[in-house]
Coordinates of C-alpha atoms in Angstrom, one line a residue:
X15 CA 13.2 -12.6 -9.5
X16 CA 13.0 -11.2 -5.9
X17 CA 11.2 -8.0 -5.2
X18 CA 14.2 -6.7 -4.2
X19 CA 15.6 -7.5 -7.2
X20 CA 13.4 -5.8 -9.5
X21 CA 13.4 -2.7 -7.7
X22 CA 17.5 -2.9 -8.1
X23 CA 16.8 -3.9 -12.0
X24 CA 13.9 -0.5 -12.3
X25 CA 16.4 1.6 -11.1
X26 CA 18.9 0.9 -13.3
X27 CA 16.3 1.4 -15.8
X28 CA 15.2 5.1 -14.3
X29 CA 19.1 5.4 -14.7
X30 CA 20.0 4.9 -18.1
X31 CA 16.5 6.2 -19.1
X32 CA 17.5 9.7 -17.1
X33 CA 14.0 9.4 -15.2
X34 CA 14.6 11.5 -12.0
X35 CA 11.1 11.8 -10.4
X36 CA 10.8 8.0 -11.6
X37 CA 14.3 7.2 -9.7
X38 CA 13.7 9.0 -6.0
X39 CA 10.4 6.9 -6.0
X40 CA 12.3 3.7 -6.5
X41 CA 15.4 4.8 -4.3
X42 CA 13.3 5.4 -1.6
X43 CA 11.6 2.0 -1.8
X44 CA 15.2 0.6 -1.6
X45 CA 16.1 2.7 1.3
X46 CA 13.5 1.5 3.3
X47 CA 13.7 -2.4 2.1
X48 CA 17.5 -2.2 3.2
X49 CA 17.0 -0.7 6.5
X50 CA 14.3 -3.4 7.1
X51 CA 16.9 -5.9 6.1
X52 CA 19.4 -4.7 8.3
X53 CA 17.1 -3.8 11.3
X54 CA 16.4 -8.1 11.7
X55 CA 18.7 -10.9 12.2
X56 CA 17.3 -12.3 8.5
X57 CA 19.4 -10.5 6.1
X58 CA 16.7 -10.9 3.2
X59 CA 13.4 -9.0 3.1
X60 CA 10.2 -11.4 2.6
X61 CA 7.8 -10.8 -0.3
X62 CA 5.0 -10.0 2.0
X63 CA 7.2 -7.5 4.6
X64 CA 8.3 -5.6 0.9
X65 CA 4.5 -5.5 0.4
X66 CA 3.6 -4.1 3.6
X67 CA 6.6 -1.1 3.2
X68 CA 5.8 -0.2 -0.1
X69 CA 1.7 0.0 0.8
X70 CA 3.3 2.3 3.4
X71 CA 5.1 4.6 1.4
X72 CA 2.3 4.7 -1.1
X73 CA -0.1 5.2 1.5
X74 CA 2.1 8.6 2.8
X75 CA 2.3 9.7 -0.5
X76 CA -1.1 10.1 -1.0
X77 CA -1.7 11.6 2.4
X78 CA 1.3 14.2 1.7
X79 CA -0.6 15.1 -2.2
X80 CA -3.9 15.2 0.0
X81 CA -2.4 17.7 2.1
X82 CA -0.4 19.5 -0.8
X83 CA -3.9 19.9 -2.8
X84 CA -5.5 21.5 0.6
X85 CA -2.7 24.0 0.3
X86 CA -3.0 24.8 -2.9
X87 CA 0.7 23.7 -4.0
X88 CA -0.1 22.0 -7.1
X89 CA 3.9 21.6 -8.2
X90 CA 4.3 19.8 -4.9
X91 CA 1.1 17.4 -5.2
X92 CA 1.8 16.2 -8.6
X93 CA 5.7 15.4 -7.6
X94 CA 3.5 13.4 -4.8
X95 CA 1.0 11.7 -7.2
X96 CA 3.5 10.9 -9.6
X97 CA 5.9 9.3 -6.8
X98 CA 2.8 7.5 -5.5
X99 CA 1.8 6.1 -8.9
X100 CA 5.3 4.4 -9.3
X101 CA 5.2 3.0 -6.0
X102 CA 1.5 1.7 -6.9
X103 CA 3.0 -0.3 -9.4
X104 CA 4.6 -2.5 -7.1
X105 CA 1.4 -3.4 -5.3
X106 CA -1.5 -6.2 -6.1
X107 CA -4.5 -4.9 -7.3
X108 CA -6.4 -4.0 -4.7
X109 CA -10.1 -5.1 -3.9
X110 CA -13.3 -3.1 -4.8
X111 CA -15.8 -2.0 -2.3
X112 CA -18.2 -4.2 -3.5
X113 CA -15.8 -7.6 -3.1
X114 CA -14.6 -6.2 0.2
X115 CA -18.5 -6.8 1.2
X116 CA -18.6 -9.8 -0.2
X117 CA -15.6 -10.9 2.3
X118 CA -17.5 -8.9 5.3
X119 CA -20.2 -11.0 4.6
X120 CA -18.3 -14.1 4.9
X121 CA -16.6 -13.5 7.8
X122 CA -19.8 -12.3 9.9
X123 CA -21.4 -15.7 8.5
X124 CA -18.4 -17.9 9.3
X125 CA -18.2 -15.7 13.5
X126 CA -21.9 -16.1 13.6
X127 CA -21.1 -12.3 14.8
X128 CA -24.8 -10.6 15.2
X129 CA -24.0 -7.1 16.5
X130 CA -20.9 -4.4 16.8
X131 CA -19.5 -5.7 19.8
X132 CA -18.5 -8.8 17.8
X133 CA -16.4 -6.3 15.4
X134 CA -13.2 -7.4 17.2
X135 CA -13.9 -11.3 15.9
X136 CA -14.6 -10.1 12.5
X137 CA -11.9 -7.9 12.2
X138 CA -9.3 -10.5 13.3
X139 CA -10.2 -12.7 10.5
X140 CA -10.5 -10.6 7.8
X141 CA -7.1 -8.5 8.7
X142 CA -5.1 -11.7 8.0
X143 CA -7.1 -12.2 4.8
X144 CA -7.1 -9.3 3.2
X145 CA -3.8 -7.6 4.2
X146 CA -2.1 -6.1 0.8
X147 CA -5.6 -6.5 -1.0
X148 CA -7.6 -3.6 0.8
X149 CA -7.1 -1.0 3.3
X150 CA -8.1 -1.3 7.1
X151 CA -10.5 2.0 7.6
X152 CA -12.6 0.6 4.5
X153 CA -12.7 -2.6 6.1
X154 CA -13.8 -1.4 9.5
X155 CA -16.0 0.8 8.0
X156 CA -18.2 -1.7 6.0
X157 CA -17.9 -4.3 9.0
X158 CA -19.0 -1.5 11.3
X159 CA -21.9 -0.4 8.6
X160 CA -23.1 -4.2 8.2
X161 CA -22.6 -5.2 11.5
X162 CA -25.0 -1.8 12.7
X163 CA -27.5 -3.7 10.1

């Protein structure tokens, strides 16, 4: 089953099962899945460009509850979080910190990178490898941190 396909099939489900909040979350996914279908001359969306939209929309979501929470409109953040926890479904488990390191450490062995201004070398690498698994400001951060080392 193609991702699109299951997010056709979950929102039947949210359908029959009367789910509102659950339904806008997956209707937007499919919004943006058909416009990105549309937009190219390859009429079906790969696996990996569904990834990157829905680690997009999950990613707003939680910027948007961020910036509900600092306003204290709690009705609004938790329509946010919820949104953003059905969309979080749909994504691979991400790394932790600590195997995000591990990866850091890798790449910095494998570049033979010794100081900052060989960030650019390290970041190339592991931005291919860990796209979908972990997001790019932790990366740079902990190359930037054991790079400085």
């Amino acid at each position: 089953m193609t991702f699109t396909e299951r997010i056709n099939q979950d929102i039947k489900s949210a359908m029959l099962a009367r789910e509102k909040e659950k339904l806008a979350a997956l209707r937007d996914i499919k919004s943006k899945l058909l416009l990105e279908a549309t937009s190219g001359a390859d009429a079906e969306v790969s696996e990996e460009t569904a990834l990157k939209i829905c680690m997009k929309l999950h990613k707003q979501r939680m910027e948007t509850y961020a910036l509900y929470q600092a306003q204290d409109r709690a009705d609004l953040a938790a329509e946010e979080l919820f949104q953003a926890q059905v969309i979080e479904a749909y994504l691979p488990q991400m790394l932790t910190e600590d195997e995000i390191r591990l990866e850091v450490q890798h790449a910095i062995a494998q570049t033979g990178a010794s100081g900052p201004q060989d960030m650019g070398k390290v970041m190339g690498i592991l931005s291919g490898k860990l796209a979908g698994k972990a997001d790019g400001k932790v990366i740079a951060a902990l190359v930037k941190e054991t790079l400085a080392q």
